Coordinates of C-alpha atoms in Angstrom, one line a residue:
M1 CA 0.0 0.2 -0.1
F2 CA 1.3 3.4 -1.0
S3 CA 1.2 6.2 1.6
T4 CA 0.4 9.7 1.1
A5 CA 1.5 11.4 4.2
T6 CA 1.9 14.6 2.4
I7 CA 0.5 16.3 -0.8
A8 CA 3.9 15.9 -2.3
D9 CA 3.3 11.9 -1.8
V10 CA -0.3 12.4 -3.4
I11 CA 1.2 13.8 -6.4
A12 CA 3.9 11.4 -6.8
I13 CA 1.3 8.5 -6.6
I14 CA -1.1 10.3 -9.1
A15 CA 1.9 10.8 -11.6
Y16 CA 3.0 7.1 -11.1
F17 CA -0.4 5.6 -11.9
A18 CA -0.8 8.1 -14.7
K19 CA 2.3 6.6 -16.1
C20 CA 1.4 3.2 -15.6
N21 CA -1.6 3.6 -17.8
H22 CA 0.3 6.1 -20.4
G23 CA -0.5 9.3 -19.1
K24 CA 1.2 12.3 -18.1
I25 CA 0.4 15.3 -16.0
Y26 CA 0.5 18.4 -18.0
G27 CA -1.0 22.2 -18.0
G28 CA -1.5 24.5 -15.5
F29 CA 0.1 22.6 -12.7
V30 CA 3.4 21.7 -14.6
R31 CA 3.5 25.6 -15.7
D32 CA 2.7 27.0 -12.3
Y33 CA 4.2 24.5 -9.6
V34 CA 6.7 21.9 -11.2
I35 CA 8.8 24.0 -13.4
P36 CA 9.4 27.1 -11.0
K37 CA 10.0 24.8 -8.2
K38 CA 12.6 22.9 -10.3
Y39 CA 14.4 26.0 -11.5
G40 CA 14.2 27.4 -8.0
Q41 CA 11.2 29.9 -7.9
S42 CA 8.7 29.7 -5.0
G43 CA 5.9 28.4 -7.6
A44 CA 2.1 28.2 -6.8
A45 CA 1.2 28.0 -3.0
S46 CA -1.6 26.0 -3.8
F47 CA -3.9 24.1 -6.8
T48 CA -7.3 22.6 -7.2
D49 CA -6.4 20.5 -10.1
I50 CA -4.1 18.5 -12.0
D51 CA -4.6 17.7 -15.8
I52 CA -3.3 14.3 -16.9
W53 CA -3.6 13.3 -20.6
F54 CA -3.9 9.7 -21.9
D55 CA -2.5 8.9 -25.2
F56 CA -5.3 6.7 -26.6
R57 CA -3.4 5.4 -29.5
R58 CA -0.5 3.9 -27.1
F59 CA -3.2 2.7 -24.6
A60 CA -5.0 0.8 -27.4
D61 CA -1.8 -0.4 -28.5
A62 CA -0.8 -1.7 -25.1
Y63 CA -4.2 -3.1 -23.8
P64 CA -6.1 -4.0 -27.0
E65 CA -8.5 -6.3 -25.1
K66 CA -9.6 -2.9 -23.3
Y67 CA -9.7 -0.8 -26.4
T68 CA -13.3 -1.4 -27.0
G69 CA -14.3 0.2 -23.3
G70 CA -13.0 3.4 -24.9
V71 CA -12.7 6.9 -23.0
P72 CA -14.6 5.6 -19.8
C73 CA -12.5 2.5 -19.5
L74 CA -9.2 4.1 -19.2
A75 CA -10.5 6.8 -16.7
K76 CA -12.1 4.0 -14.7
R77 CA -8.9 1.8 -15.1
F78 CA -6.8 4.7 -13.4
A79 CA -9.0 5.5 -10.9
E80 CA -9.4 1.9 -9.6
D81 CA -5.7 1.4 -9.7
I82 CA -5.3 4.2 -7.2
Q83 CA -8.0 2.8 -5.1
K84 CA -6.6 -0.5 -4.9
Y85 CA -3.0 0.3 -4.1
T86 CA -3.3 3.7 -2.3
D87 CA -4.7 4.8 0.5
L88 CA -6.4 7.5 -1.9
V89 CA -10.0 7.5 -3.4
L90 CA -11.4 9.1 -6.6
V91 CA -14.9 10.1 -6.9
A92 CA -16.3 11.0 -10.2
T93 CA -18.0 14.5 -10.4
D94 CA -18.5 15.3 -14.1
S95 CA -17.9 13.3 -17.3
V96 CA -18.3 14.9 -21.1
S97 CA -16.9 13.3 -24.1
V98 CA -18.0 16.3 -26.6
G99 CA -19.2 19.9 -25.8
Q100 CA -17.9 23.1 -24.2
V101 CA -14.4 21.5 -23.5
A102 CA -14.3 20.3 -27.0
L103 CA -11.7 23.0 -27.9
E104 CA -9.4 22.7 -24.9
Y105 CA -9.4 18.9 -24.5
G106 CA -10.3 17.5 -28.0
G107 CA -11.5 14.1 -26.5
G108 CA -12.8 12.4 -23.9
F109 CA -13.1 14.1 -20.4
S110 CA -13.6 12.7 -17.0
R111 CA -13.0 14.5 -13.8
Y112 CA -12.3 13.0 -10.2
A113 CA -12.1 14.3 -6.9
V114 CA -9.3 12.9 -4.6
Y115 CA -9.8 12.4 -1.2
R116 CA -7.7 10.3 1.5
K117 CA -9.7 7.3 2.6
S118 CA -9.3 8.2 6.3
D119 CA -11.0 11.8 5.3
P120 CA -13.5 11.3 2.8
I121 CA -14.9 14.7 3.7
N122 CA -12.0 17.1 3.0
E123 CA -11.2 17.0 -1.0
L124 CA -7.5 17.2 -1.8
F125 CA -8.1 18.4 -5.3
C126 CA -9.1 17.5 -8.7
V127 CA -7.9 15.4 -11.4
D128 CA -9.1 16.0 -14.9
L129 CA -8.4 12.9 -17.2
V130 CA -8.1 13.8 -20.7
V131 CA -8.1 10.9 -23.3
S132 CA -7.3 11.5 -27.0
D133 CA -5.1 10.9 -30.0
Y134 CA -3.4 14.3 -30.0
F135 CA -2.0 16.1 -27.3
P136 CA -4.8 18.1 -26.1
V137 CA -3.6 21.6 -26.0
C138 CA -4.0 24.4 -28.5
D139 CA -4.0 27.2 -26.4
F140 CA -0.5 28.5 -24.8
D141 CA 3.1 26.9 -25.5
V142 CA 3.5 27.1 -21.4
N143 CA 0.7 24.7 -21.2
C144 CA 2.8 22.0 -23.5
L145 CA 5.2 20.5 -20.8
T146 CA 4.4 17.1 -19.4
Y147 CA 5.6 15.6 -16.0
D148 CA 5.2 11.8 -15.2
G149 CA 6.7 12.3 -11.9
D150 CA 10.2 11.9 -13.1
K151 CA 10.9 13.7 -16.3
I152 CA 9.7 16.7 -17.7
E153 CA 9.2 16.8 -21.5
L154 CA 7.6 18.8 -24.4
E155 CA 4.7 17.7 -26.3
Q156 CA 4.0 19.6 -29.6
P157 CA 0.8 21.4 -29.8
N158 CA -2.4 20.4 -31.2
I159 CA -3.1 23.0 -34.1
V160 CA -6.2 22.4 -36.2
G161 CA -6.7 24.9 -39.3
S162 CA -10.1 26.2 -40.4
K163 CA -10.2 23.5 -42.9
G164 CA -9.6 20.5 -40.2
K165 CA -5.9 19.8 -40.9
H166 CA -3.3 19.1 -38.3
Y167 CA -0.5 21.5 -38.4
D168 CA 2.9 21.0 -37.2
F169 CA 3.6 24.2 -34.9
K170 CA 6.9 23.4 -33.6
L171 CA 8.2 24.6 -30.0
D172 CA 11.3 23.9 -28.3
E173 CA 11.7 22.9 -24.5
F174 CA 14.4 25.2 -23.4
T175 CA 12.4 28.2 -25.0
V176 CA 9.2 27.1 -23.3
I177 CA 10.8 26.7 -19.6
Q178 CA 12.4 30.0 -20.2
N179 CA 9.0 31.5 -21.1
I180 CA 7.2 30.0 -17.9
L181 CA 10.3 31.3 -15.7
Q182 CA 10.1 34.9 -17.7
M183 CA 6.2 34.8 -17.4
D184 CA 5.9 35.1 -21.3
L185 CA 3.1 33.5 -22.7
R186 CA 2.8 32.4 -26.4
V187 CA -0.6 32.5 -27.5
L188 CA -0.6 29.6 -30.3
P189 CA -2.1 30.5 -33.7
T190 CA -5.8 28.7 -33.2
Y191 CA -6.5 29.9 -30.1
K192 CA -7.9 33.6 -30.7
V193 CA -11.0 35.3 -30.4
G194 CA -13.3 35.0 -33.7
A195 CA -11.3 32.2 -34.9
T196 CA -12.8 29.8 -37.5
F197 CA -12.5 26.2 -36.5
A198 CA -12.4 23.0 -37.7
P199 CA -16.4 22.1 -38.5
E200 CA -16.0 19.1 -36.4
I201 CA -15.7 21.2 -33.2
E202 CA -17.2 24.6 -34.7
K203 CA -20.8 23.5 -33.2
H204 CA -19.3 23.1 -29.9
L205 CA -17.7 26.8 -29.7
A206 CA -20.7 29.2 -29.1
Y207 CA -19.1 30.3 -25.7
S208 CA -15.4 30.4 -27.0
S209 CA -15.1 33.8 -27.7
T210 CA -16.1 35.0 -24.4
R211 CA -14.2 32.3 -22.7
M212 CA -11.2 33.0 -24.3
S213 CA -11.2 36.6 -23.8
A214 CA -11.6 35.9 -20.2
R215 CA -8.6 33.5 -19.9
L216 CA -6.1 35.9 -21.5
K217 CA -7.2 38.6 -19.3
K218 CA -6.6 36.2 -16.5
F219 CA -3.1 35.9 -17.4
E220 CA -2.5 39.4 -18.1
D221 CA -4.0 40.1 -14.6
R222 CA -1.2 37.7 -13.1
G223 CA 1.5 39.4 -15.1
W224 CA 2.0 37.2 -17.8
K225 CA 3.2 38.9 -21.2
L226 CA 1.1 37.6 -24.1
I227 CA 2.8 37.1 -27.3
H228 CA 0.4 36.0 -30.2
E229 CA 1.4 33.6 -32.8
S230 CA 0.1 33.2 -36.5
F231 CA 0.6 30.5 -39.4
D232 CA -0.8 30.5 -42.9
D233 CA -4.3 28.5 -42.9
E234 CA -4.9 29.1 -46.6
E235 CA -4.1 25.4 -47.7

């Protein structure tokens, strides 16, 4: 039985069992907590959620007998592993496969609240489990680092043009880390107010301009410098 005496222990356990299921922590937790602490900055004093991406293609290859279960199967397997081998319990709180999170996640989405078995009242934080064939980031370069409890790695963002084509928009790990430490945020090409999206996600994005504007303002209010990128979407 894995012990979780501290929050650091809990994070290590979450990262370990994510890795066992072809998952990695990514996004705001890595940006605001892991990177600053690794490079001698204070980092976020607290957090409310951790994003985990599971590469569905790698999962399906590794567990072909479970492939038919799809997204719910993978999220359930992760939760069951943690509850079986640790003193934590994960409680499902919200789950969608399409809809208002389609832009940011691009695949299946499940949310679990994390508790200690000895204290089922006080929630520690939430884990947002995202299952997709592509890395589910299309907003900011500083969200493109992953953490598996040991290594920090860069994943290339999922840039989809207005005609549904996936574009290679190459980032490099050193620059992204420096941007985090300097609080420079590159807004990726398709993440812009009034953008035109691929037909398969456009119908889910009636909220998008308002939400995008609010998110960009939130980062500016926290002191981030926004750098807007562009690319040729005429092909």
